[in-house]
Amino acid sequence: MDSRNEPRTGGVPTIVETRRELAELRPHLGTVALVPTMGALHEGHRSLFRLAAEHADTVVASIFVNPLQFGPNEDYERYPRTFDADLEVCAAEGVRAVFAPSTAEMYPAPQVVTVNPGPMGGVLEGEFRPGFFDGVLTVVAKLLNMVRPDTAVFGEKDAQQLALVRRMVRDLALPVRIVGAPTLRDPDGLAVSSRNVYLSPAERTTALALSAALFAARDAADGGGPDRPLAAARTVLREAETADPPLHVDYLTLVDPDTFAEIPGGSAHGGAAILAVAARVGATRLIDNIHLVL
Ligand code: PAF
């Protein structure tokens, strides 16, 4: 075994770049909770690492900017890559090993067989980012097969991703437990995201409309169905559409938390729901969501 891969009891995480190194290290790790990431680690990831530590002997992070989940006009090239700072975050949070494969290691040949997310992957994010969830599920399936964790932790901010990962694990009988971590917010309400670094101060002010709309919906949800919360959220977003810089809303949709089937306004739906929003400000696209009881 490479000396870097000898078991450690704390401090700097072991960096693992290949499947082979990972396979050598894995027997020394006990039970593992994996936190898959694309790097650019922030407070939100720290909260995932802390939750992961409650579920296993060892926390492993993966850092891989997955080209398969970026569309041709998306920000793959400019996605923030901050590996040294990421390692410091991992060390501070007690992450034991970081799996940071190259693209050639993850995709040694063109990926011909991919995971099809089914109808749940074609709505909301899947409609605006065609192929996105095929890319996400394919890389998550590969990471699960390579790391072989007992538990994997995903943020609730990416609610559709979390629901699809849960569904993939169930439908493909993958031997892993999926844990969702609550969304972390800055004091002004903005959901913490790697893409927030792109926002200018004025864009950030406009972007606050996403969380403000969700909170307005939560306050308006009174057990009387979808209409009042939807109307409250729309009012906030409409105002932000005329701000400077303006917000461009891709969708504001109420969905069933398990299936992501839309709960339309005017319906008599009651019970649990997720209100999901996606919007662009300047060149940055942001998503957020909130759990409601209708
Ligand atoms: O949420 C993310 O950062 C990514 O979609 C994931 C799960 C690491 C897959 O690349």
Coordinates of C-alpha atoms and ligand atoms in Angstrom, one line a residue, residues 36-39 45 62 64-66 69 79 132 135-136 139-140 143 154 158 161 165, ligand 1:
P36 CA -20.2 13.3 -2.5
T37 CA -19.3 16.8 -3.6
M38 CA -18.0 18.8 -6.5
G39 CA -15.6 20.7 -4.2
H45 CA -20.7 21.0 3.2
S62 CA -15.5 12.7 -2.8
F64 CA -15.1 15.5 -8.5
V65 CA -16.5 18.1 -10.9
N66 CA -18.6 15.7 -13.0
Q69 CA -24.0 16.6 -15.5
Y79 CA -17.1 25.9 -11.9
F132 CA -28.6 16.7 -15.9
G135 CA -25.2 12.6 -15.3
V136 CA -25.8 13.0 -11.6
V139 CA -21.7 9.5 -11.2
V140 CA -23.4 8.8 -7.9
L143 CA -19.1 6.7 -6.6
F154 CA -26.9 14.6 0.3
D158 CA -31.0 19.8 -4.1
Q161 CA -31.5 15.2 -6.7
V165 CA -30.9 9.3 -5.5
Ligands
PAF1 O1 -24.7 17.9 -5.5 C1 -23.6 17.8 -6.0 O2 -22.6 18.4 -5.7 C2 -23.4 16.8 -7.2 O3 -24.6 16.8 -8.0 C3 -23.0 15.4 -6.8 C4 -24.0 14.7 -6.0 C5 -21.7 15.5 -6.1 C6 -22.8 14.6 -8.1 O4 -21.8 15.1 -8.9

